[in-house]
PDB file of C-alpha atoms in Angstrom:
ATOM      1  CA  LEU A  18       6.923 -18.824   3.958  1.00 92.00           C
ATOM      2  CA  ASP A  19       4.565 -18.641   6.941  1.00 91.00           C
ATOM      3  CA  ASN A  20       4.270 -22.427   6.981  1.00 91.00           C
ATOM      4  CA  ALA A  21       8.018 -22.864   6.614  1.00 93.00           C
ATOM      5  CA  GLN A  22       8.555 -20.661   9.655  1.00 92.00           C
ATOM      6  CA  ALA A  23       5.941 -22.614  11.596  1.00 90.00           C
ATOM      7  CA  ARG A  24       7.809 -25.848  10.802  1.00 91.00           C
ATOM      8  CA  GLY A  25      11.177 -24.338  11.698  1.00 90.00           C
ATOM      9  CA  GLU A  26      12.524 -24.760   8.152  1.00 94.00           C
ATOM     10  CA  ILE A  27      13.506 -21.092   7.907  1.00 95.00           C
ATOM     11  CA  ASP A  28      14.386 -18.530  10.578  1.00 95.00           C
ATOM     12  CA  VAL A  29      13.643 -15.265   8.759  1.00 96.00           C
ATOM     13  CA  ALA A  30      11.145 -14.356   6.027  1.00 97.00           C
ATOM     14  CA  VAL A  31      11.205 -11.172   3.978  1.00 97.00           C
ATOM     15  CA  HIS A  32       7.975  -9.789   2.544  1.00 96.00           C
ATOM     16  CA  SER A  33       6.586  -6.896   0.560  1.00 95.00           C
ATOM     17  CA  LEU A  34       4.622  -5.403   3.435  1.00 96.00           C
ATOM     18  CA  LYS A  35       1.583  -4.340   1.442  1.00 92.00           C
ATOM     19  CA  ASP A  36       0.990  -8.027   0.651  1.00 88.00           C
ATOM     20  CA  VAL A  37       1.192  -9.149   4.298  1.00 92.00           C
ATOM     21  CA  THR A  38      -2.198  -9.752   5.884  1.00 90.00           C
ATOM     22  CA  VAL A  39      -3.056  -7.377   8.720  1.00 91.00           C
ATOM     23  CA  ARG A  40      -3.649 -10.376  10.989  1.00 91.00           C
ATOM     24  CA  LEU A  41      -0.491 -12.452  11.114  1.00 93.00           C
ATOM     25  CA  GLU A  42      -0.384 -16.157  11.776  1.00 92.00           C
ATOM     26  CA  GLU A  43      -0.297 -16.759  15.537  1.00 92.00           C
ATOM     27  CA  HIS A  44       3.308 -17.925  15.506  1.00 93.00           C
ATOM     28  CA  LEU A  45       4.673 -14.865  13.687  1.00 95.00           C
ATOM     29  CA  VAL A  46       5.751 -11.343  14.561  1.00 96.00           C
ATOM     30  CA  LEU A  47       6.895  -8.493  12.320  1.00 97.00           C
ATOM     31  CA  ALA A  48      10.341  -7.895  13.745  1.00 97.00           C
ATOM     32  CA  ALA A  49      11.827  -5.246  11.436  1.00 98.00           C
ATOM     33  CA  PHE A  50      11.100  -2.943   8.530  1.00 98.00           C
ATOM     34  CA  LEU A  51      13.610  -1.833   5.913  1.00 98.00           C
ATOM     35  CA  PRO A  52      13.821   1.785   4.686  1.00 98.00           C
ATOM     36  CA  ARG A  53      10.798   2.699   2.622  1.00 98.00           C
ATOM     37  CA  GLU A  54      11.223   2.885  -1.130  1.00 97.00           C
ATOM     38  CA  ASP A  55       9.171   5.381  -3.168  1.00 97.00           C
ATOM     39  CA  PRO A  56       5.477   4.880  -2.173  1.00 97.00           C
ATOM     40  CA  HIS A  57       4.056   6.515  -5.320  1.00 98.00           C
ATOM     41  CA  ASP A  58       2.220   4.766  -8.131  1.00 98.00           C
ATOM     42  CA  CYS A  59       3.296   5.238 -11.747  1.00 97.00           C
ATOM     43  CA  LEU A  60       1.357   5.572 -14.986  1.00 98.00           C
ATOM     44  CA  ILE A  61       2.712   3.340 -17.742  1.00 97.00           C
ATOM     45  CA  GLY A  62       1.876   4.075 -21.369  1.00 96.00           C
ATOM     46  CA  PRO A  63       2.052   6.981 -23.819  1.00 96.00           C
ATOM     47  CA  TRP A  64       0.623   9.571 -21.408  1.00 97.00           C
ATOM     48  CA  PRO A  65       2.353  10.926 -18.272  1.00 96.00           C
ATOM     49  CA  ARG A  66      -0.771  12.044 -16.393  1.00 97.00           C
ATOM     50  CA  ILE A  67      -4.150  10.444 -15.740  1.00 97.00           C
ATOM     51  CA  ALA A  68      -5.747  13.689 -16.919  1.00 96.00           C
ATOM     52  CA  ASP A  69      -4.059  13.149 -20.312  1.00 97.00           C
ATOM     53  CA  LEU A  70      -5.673   9.758 -20.980  1.00 97.00           C
ATOM     54  CA  PRO A  71      -8.156   9.821 -23.868  1.00 97.00           C
ATOM     55  CA  GLN A  72     -11.865   9.762 -23.112  1.00 97.00           C
ATOM     56  CA  GLY A  73     -12.926   6.188 -22.358  1.00 97.00           C
ATOM     57  CA  ALA A  74      -9.369   4.846 -22.318  1.00 97.00           C
ATOM     58  CA  ILE A  75      -8.811   1.277 -21.075  1.00 97.00           C
ATOM     59  CA  VAL A  76      -6.476   0.999 -18.083  1.00 97.00           C
ATOM     60  CA  GLY A  77      -5.229  -2.373 -16.840  1.00 96.00           C
ATOM     61  CA  THR A  78      -4.730  -3.016 -13.129  1.00 94.00           C
ATOM     62  CA  SER A  79      -5.051  -5.899 -10.684  1.00 90.00           C
ATOM     63  CA  SER A  80      -5.515  -3.527  -7.727  1.00 93.00           C
ATOM     64  CA  ILE A  81      -9.029  -2.816  -6.478  1.00 94.00           C
ATOM     65  CA  ARG A  82      -7.672   0.273  -4.729  1.00 95.00           C
ATOM     66  CA  ARG A  83      -6.146   1.704  -7.899  1.00 96.00           C
ATOM     67  CA  ARG A  84      -9.284   0.891  -9.872  1.00 96.00           C
ATOM     68  CA  SER A  85     -11.496   2.787  -7.440  1.00 97.00           C
ATOM     69  CA  GLN A  86      -9.125   5.749  -7.188  1.00 97.00           C
ATOM     70  CA  LEU A  87      -8.827   5.890 -10.962  1.00 97.00           C
ATOM     71  CA  LEU A  88     -12.597   5.893 -11.482  1.00 96.00           C
ATOM     72  CA  LEU A  89     -12.995   8.545  -8.793  1.00 96.00           C
ATOM     73  CA  MET A  90     -10.720  10.837 -10.815  1.00 96.00           C
ATOM     74  CA  ARG A  91     -11.939   9.782 -14.249  1.00 97.00           C
ATOM     75  CA  PRO A  92     -15.346   8.024 -14.264  1.00 97.00           C
ATOM     76  CA  ASP A  93     -15.159   7.804 -18.066  1.00 97.00           C
ATOM     77  CA  LEU A  94     -12.214   5.399 -17.989  1.00 97.00           C
ATOM     78  CA  LYS A  95     -12.599   1.630 -18.231  1.00 96.00           C
ATOM     79  CA  ALA A  96     -10.546  -0.469 -15.815  1.00 95.00           C
ATOM     80  CA  VAL A  97      -9.741  -4.051 -16.818  1.00 94.00           C
ATOM     81  CA  THR A  98      -7.924  -6.758 -14.860  1.00 91.00           C
ATOM     82  CA  PHE A  99      -4.162  -7.025 -15.445  1.00 90.00           C
ATOM     83  CA  ARG A 100      -2.406  -9.808 -13.544  1.00 87.00           C
ATOM     84  CA  GLY A 101       1.121 -11.138 -13.532  1.00 87.00           C
ATOM     85  CA  ASN A 102       4.554  -9.753 -12.728  1.00 88.00           C
ATOM     86  CA  VAL A 103       5.844  -6.439 -14.048  1.00 90.00           C
ATOM     87  CA  GLN A 104       7.189  -7.944 -17.258  1.00 91.00           C
ATOM     88  CA  THR A 105       3.908  -9.748 -17.951  1.00 92.00           C
ATOM     89  CA  ARG A 106       1.879  -6.593 -17.459  1.00 92.00           C
ATOM     90  CA  LEU A 107       4.189  -4.593 -19.704  1.00 93.00           C
ATOM     91  CA  ARG A 108       3.838  -7.288 -22.377  1.00 93.00           C
ATOM     92  CA  LYS A 109       0.047  -7.173 -22.131  1.00 93.00           C
ATOM     93  CA  LEU A 110       0.199  -3.406 -22.508  1.00 94.00           C
ATOM     94  CA  ALA A 111       2.458  -3.681 -25.559  1.00 93.00           C
ATOM     95  CA  GLU A 112       0.065  -6.230 -27.078  1.00 94.00           C
ATOM     96  CA  GLY A 113      -2.791  -3.736 -26.836  1.00 94.00           C
ATOM     97  CA  GLU A 114      -4.852  -5.286 -24.036  1.00 94.00           C
ATOM     98  CA  ALA A 115      -5.043  -1.810 -22.496  1.00 96.00           C
ATOM     99  CA  GLN A 116      -3.915   1.712 -23.329  1.00 96.00           C
ATOM    100  CA  ALA A 117      -2.202   2.269 -19.973  1.00 97.00           C
ATOM    101  CA  THR A 118      -1.484   0.521 -16.700  1.00 97.00           C
ATOM    102  CA  ILE A 119      -0.487   1.529 -13.178  1.00 97.00           C
ATOM    103  CA  LEU A 120       2.413   0.019 -11.247  1.00 96.00           C
ATOM    104  CA  ALA A 121       4.134   0.776  -7.937  1.00 96.00           C
ATOM    105  CA  ALA A 122       7.196   2.976  -8.228  1.00 97.00           C
ATOM    106  CA  ALA A 123       8.912   0.878  -5.541  1.00 96.00           C
ATOM    107  CA  GLY A 124       8.818  -2.271  -7.642  1.00 94.00           C
ATOM    108  CA  LEU A 125       9.996  -0.500 -10.763  1.00 96.00           C
ATOM    109  CA  ARG A 126      12.881   1.156  -8.915  1.00 96.00           C
ATOM    110  CA  ARG A 127      13.995  -2.106  -7.337  1.00 94.00           C
ATOM    111  CA  LEU A 128      13.968  -3.749 -10.769  1.00 94.00           C
ATOM    112  CA  GLY A 129      15.871  -0.852 -12.334  1.00 96.00           C
ATOM    113  CA  MET A 130      12.879  -0.191 -14.595  1.00 96.00           C
ATOM    114  CA  ILE A 131      11.610   3.196 -13.410  1.00 96.00           C
ATOM    115  CA  ASP A 132      12.335   4.478 -16.920  1.00 96.00           C
ATOM    116  CA  LYS A 133       9.262   2.492 -18.048  1.00 95.00           C
ATOM    117  CA  ALA A 134       7.043   4.972 -16.212  1.00 96.00           C
ATOM    118  CA  ALA A 135       5.556   7.735 -18.324  1.00 97.00           C
ATOM    119  CA  GLY A 136       4.821   9.699 -15.174  1.00 97.00           C
ATOM    120  CA  ILE A 137       4.710   9.528 -11.383  1.00 98.00           C
ATOM    121  CA  ILE A 138       1.159   9.953 -10.073  1.00 98.00           C
ATOM    122  CA  PRO A 139       1.023  12.611  -7.314  1.00 97.00           C
ATOM    123  CA  ILE A 140       0.422  10.990  -3.952  1.00 95.00           C
ATOM    124  CA  GLU A 141      -2.428  13.449  -3.365  1.00 94.00           C
ATOM    125  CA  ASP A 142      -4.233  11.936  -6.372  1.00 95.00           C
ATOM    126  CA  MET A 143      -3.536   8.279  -5.630  1.00 97.00           C
ATOM    127  CA  ARG A 144      -2.772   7.428  -2.010  1.00 97.00           C
ATOM    128  CA  PRO A 145      -0.752   4.204  -1.704  1.00 97.00           C
ATOM    129  CA  ALA A 146      -1.730   0.910  -0.178  1.00 95.00           C
ATOM    130  CA  GLY A 147      -0.808   0.554   3.468  1.00 95.00           C
ATOM    131  CA  GLY A 148       2.832  -0.499   3.670  1.00 97.00           C
ATOM    132  CA  GLN A 149       3.553   0.168  -0.007  1.00 97.00           C
ATOM    133  CA  GLY A 150       7.301   0.401  -0.605  1.00 97.00           C
ATOM    134  CA  ILE A 151       8.222  -1.161   2.754  1.00 98.00           C
ATOM    135  CA  ILE A 152       9.933  -4.534   3.198  1.00 98.00           C
ATOM    136  CA  GLY A 153       8.837  -6.356   6.364  1.00 98.00           C
ATOM    137  CA  VAL A 154      10.773  -9.071   8.171  1.00 98.00           C
ATOM    138  CA  THR A 155       8.946 -11.782  10.126  1.00 97.00           C
ATOM    139  CA  LEU A 156      10.272 -14.032  12.842  1.00 97.00           C
ATOM    140  CA  HIS A 157       8.778 -16.892  14.814  1.00 95.00           C
ATOM    141  CA  LYS A 158       7.629 -15.670  18.223  1.00 94.00           C
ATOM    142  CA  GLN A 159       9.901 -18.279  19.779  1.00 93.00           C
ATOM    143  CA  ALA A 160      12.972 -17.179  17.806  1.00 94.00           C
ATOM    144  CA  PRO A 161      16.134 -17.100  19.937  1.00 95.00           C
ATOM    145  CA  ASP A 162      17.148 -13.763  21.455  1.00 96.00           C
ATOM    146  CA  TRP A 163      20.313 -13.536  19.363  1.00 97.00           C
ATOM    147  CA  LEU A 164      18.292 -13.758  16.159  1.00 97.00           C
ATOM    148  CA  ALA A 165      15.720 -11.176  17.279  1.00 96.00           C
ATOM    149  CA  GLU A 166      18.540  -8.828  18.269  1.00 97.00           C
ATOM    150  CA  ALA A 167      20.308  -9.308  14.936  1.00 97.00           C
ATOM    151  CA  VAL A 168      17.134  -8.567  12.950  1.00 97.00           C
ATOM    152  CA  ALA A 169      16.338  -5.537  15.134  1.00 97.00           C
ATOM    153  CA  LYS A 170      19.621  -3.950  14.013  1.00 97.00           C
ATOM    154  CA  VAL A 171      18.296  -3.474  10.474  1.00 97.00           C
ATOM    155  CA  ASP A 172      14.980  -1.946  11.596  1.00 98.00           C
ATOM    156  CA  ASP A 173      14.424   1.520  10.087  1.00 98.00           C
ATOM    157  CA  LYS A 174      12.516   3.838  12.456  1.00 97.00           C
ATOM    158  CA  PRO A 175      10.645   5.964   9.862  1.00 98.00           C
ATOM    159  CA  ALA A 176       9.540   2.821   8.001  1.00 98.00           C
ATOM    160  CA  HIS A 177       8.636   1.122  11.299  1.00 98.00           C
ATOM    161  CA  LEU A 178       6.408   4.005  12.380  1.00 98.00           C
ATOM    162  CA  ALA A 179       4.736   4.206   8.966  1.00 98.00           C
ATOM    163  CA  ALA A 180       4.170   0.463   8.946  1.00 98.00           C
ATOM    164  CA  VAL A 181       2.507   0.249  12.358  1.00 98.00           C
ATOM    165  CA  ALA A 182       0.356   3.354  11.733  1.00 98.00           C
ATOM    166  CA  GLU A 183      -0.855   2.210   8.329  1.00 97.00           C
ATOM    167  CA  ARG A 184      -1.458  -1.366   9.460  1.00 97.00           C
ATOM    168  CA  ALA A 185      -3.441  -0.115  12.475  1.00 97.00           C
ATOM    169  CA  PHE A 186      -5.668   1.818  10.067  1.00 97.00           C
ATOM    170  CA  LEU A 187      -6.138  -1.275   7.907  1.00 96.00           C
ATOM    171  CA  LEU A 188      -6.769  -3.564  10.874  1.00 94.00           C
ATOM    172  CA  ARG A 189      -9.529  -1.375  12.329  1.00 93.00           C
ATOM    173  CA  LEU A 190     -11.286  -1.196   8.948  1.00 93.00           C
ATOM    174  CA  ASP A 191     -10.639  -4.852   8.107  1.00 78.00           C
ATOM    175  CA  GLY A 192      -8.623  -3.762   5.118  1.00 63.00           C
ATOM    176  CA  SER A 193      -7.278  -6.370   2.705  1.00 57.00           C
ATOM    177  CA  CYS A 194      -6.370  -6.765  -0.950  1.00 57.00           C
ATOM    178  CA  ARG A 195     -10.119  -7.064  -1.565  1.00 72.00           C
ATOM    179  CA  THR A 196     -10.828  -3.636  -0.056  1.00 81.00           C
ATOM    180  CA  PRO A 197     -10.328  -0.297  -1.869  1.00 94.00           C
ATOM    181  CA  ILE A 198      -8.346   1.220   1.003  1.00 95.00           C
ATOM    182  CA  ALA A 199      -5.273   3.442   1.184  1.00 96.00           C
ATOM    183  CA  ALA A 200      -3.109   4.840   3.964  1.00 97.00           C
ATOM    184  CA  HIS A 201       0.015   6.965   4.021  1.00 98.00           C
ATOM    185  CA  PHE A 202       2.009   8.048   7.100  1.00 98.00           C
ATOM    186  CA  ARG A 203       5.137  10.173   6.971  1.00 97.00           C
ATOM    187  CA  LEU A 204       7.370  11.975   9.405  1.00 98.00           C
ATOM    188  CA  THR A 205       7.609  15.769   9.188  1.00 97.00           C
ATOM    189  CA  ALA A 206      10.088  18.280  10.589  1.00 95.00           C
ATOM    190  CA  SER A 207       7.967  18.698  13.721  1.00 94.00           C
ATOM    191  CA  GLY A 208       6.137  15.376  14.033  1.00 97.00           C
ATOM    192  CA  ALA A 209       4.136  13.312  11.573  1.00 98.00           C
ATOM    193  CA  GLU A 210       1.102  13.394   9.327  1.00 98.00           C
ATOM    194  CA  MET A 211      -1.171  10.718   7.930  1.00 98.00           C
ATOM    195  CA  VAL A 212      -4.041  10.332   5.485  1.00 98.00           C
ATOM    196  CA  GLY A 213      -6.302   7.293   5.258  1.00 97.00           C
ATOM    197  CA  GLU A 214      -9.211   6.578   2.956  1.00 97.00           C
ATOM    198  CA  VAL A 215     -11.687   3.944   1.895  1.00 96.00           C
ATOM    199  CA  LEU A 216     -13.465   4.025  -1.455  1.00 96.00           C
ATOM    200  CA  SER A 217     -16.505   2.333  -2.892  1.00 94.00           C
ATOM    201  CA  ASP A 218     -15.830  -0.458  -5.361  1.00 90.00           C
ATOM    202  CA  GLU A 219     -17.300   1.683  -8.142  1.00 90.00           C
ATOM    203  CA  GLY A 220     -15.110   4.660  -7.258  1.00 91.00           C
ATOM    204  CA  ASP A 221     -18.106   6.954  -6.839  1.00 92.00           C
ATOM    205  CA  ARG A 222     -17.596   7.529  -3.087  1.00 94.00           C
ATOM    206  CA  ARG A 223     -14.620   8.190  -0.861  1.00 96.00           C
ATOM    207  CA  TRP A 224     -14.358   8.445   2.926  1.00 97.00           C
ATOM    208  CA  ARG A 225     -11.139  10.144   4.044  1.00 97.00           C
ATOM    209  CA  ALA A 226      -9.536  11.353   7.262  1.00 98.00           C
ATOM    210  CA  GLU A 227      -6.318  13.245   7.939  1.00 98.00           C
ATOM    211  CA  GLY A 228      -4.341  13.784  11.125  1.00 98.00           C
ATOM    212  CA  ARG A 229      -1.099  15.205  12.467  1.00 97.00           C
ATOM    213  CA  LEU A 230       1.239  14.671  15.383  1.00 97.00           C
ATOM    214  CA  GLU A 231       2.977  17.819  16.576  1.00 95.00           C
ATOM    215  CA  SER A 232       5.955  16.106  18.206  1.00 96.00           C
ATOM    216  CA  ALA A 233       8.287  13.245  17.318  1.00 95.00           C
ATOM    217  CA  PRO A 234       6.169  10.090  17.595  1.00 96.00           C
ATOM    218  CA  GLY A 235       6.897   6.757  19.175  1.00 96.00           C
ATOM    219  CA  GLU A 236       5.368   3.476  18.076  1.00 97.00           C
ATOM    220  CA  SER A 237       2.275   3.844  20.289  1.00 98.00           C
ATOM    221  CA  ASP A 238       1.671   7.376  18.966  1.00 98.00           C
ATOM    222  CA  ALA A 239       1.792   6.145  15.379  1.00 98.00           C
ATOM    223  CA  ILE A 240      -0.607   3.299  16.127  1.00 98.00           C
ATOM    224  CA  GLU A 241      -3.013   5.632  17.919  1.00 98.00           C
ATOM    225  CA  LEU A 242      -3.007   8.005  14.958  1.00 98.00           C
ATOM    226  CA  GLY A 243      -3.805   5.192  12.550  1.00 98.00           C
ATOM    227  CA  LEU A 244      -6.640   3.951  14.755  1.00 97.00           C
ATOM    228  CA  ALA A 245      -8.029   7.474  15.257  1.00 98.00           C
ATOM    229  CA  LEU A 246      -8.216   8.087  11.515  1.00 98.00           C
ATOM    230  CA  ALA A 247      -9.824   4.691  11.003  1.00 97.00           C
ATOM    231  CA  GLU A 248     -12.518   5.576  13.549  1.00 96.00           C
ATOM    232  CA  LYS A 249     -13.245   8.809  11.679  1.00 97.00           C
ATOM    233  CA  VAL A 250     -13.533   6.965   8.370  1.00 96.00           C
ATOM    234  CA  ALA A 251     -15.736   4.294   9.944  1.00 95.00           C
ATOM    235  CA  ALA A 252     -18.035   7.007  11.334  1.00 95.00           C
ATOM    236  CA  GLN A 253     -18.295   8.656   7.912  1.00 95.00           C
ATOM    237  CA  ARG A 254     -19.233   5.365   6.278  1.00 91.00           C
ATOM    238  CA  ALA A 255     -21.773   4.585   8.994  1.00 91.00           C
ATOM    239  CA  ALA A 256     -23.366   8.003   8.506  1.00 92.00           C
ATOM    240  CA  ASP A 257     -23.719   7.166   4.805  1.00 89.00           C
ATOM    241  CA  GLY A 258     -25.168   3.748   5.593  1.00 79.00           C
ATOM    242  CA  ARG A 259     -22.121   1.902   4.180  1.00 77.00           C
TER     243      ARG A 259
END
C-alpha cells in the first residue's frame, strides 16, 4: 500500500494502526483516525480468565507483547507461536496445538466473532499495543487539498489524540512489533490519562509509567504526555542497566 501510494496508484490507504510503523515512509502522512474499537485483548479457550488456566498450560500467540505480559502474570505458562488470521488461529486451537490463545477484541468484534472469546482480559492486566483498535488513514504528502479535506471529515478526535500519544511513546522508545511494549491513552471527564510500559522478552521485568492531564487536551498535549511517559520508562530501564 505504501508503494502504491508512492507511485500514485491509490489516493487513500486504510490500515490497522497497531501494524503501522512508528516511522512512516517519507511520502506519507497519517491524515485521519476512525473511532476506536474495543482495545482489550480476549482469552480464547475453555477458561475465561488467565488465572483459571491450568498450571503449565500452553498458550498460543504471535505477539511478543502478549507473551511477555502473560509470563509476567503467570511464569508457569508456556507461550508458543501462533500465526495466521483469526480463523487459522482458532483452527490451530481446536486441533490441540495450544490450550488457549489471545486475540484482540477489536478484530473479533469487526468480524462478528466476539462470541468466540471465553473472557475479556482486564486492561489493567494486559495493556494493549499502541494504536490497538484504531483504523488509520494515510495520504501522500502531496495529496490535493480537496482530498485532504475530505479525509479530515472522518477524523475522530478521541481516536486521534490516543493515536498520537501512543505513537509518541512508541517512537521515543523505538517500539515495534519486535518490542514487548504497550501504551493506552484515554480521555476522562476532566482531561486524559495514559499508561505506558515496556517488558523484558522473558516477562520477568516491567518498566511502567502513568500520567494524567487535568484539562481537555489538544494534539500537542497528547504527544507531550506520551513522550513524558516514555522518558520515565527509559530512565527506569537505564537505572536497571537495560
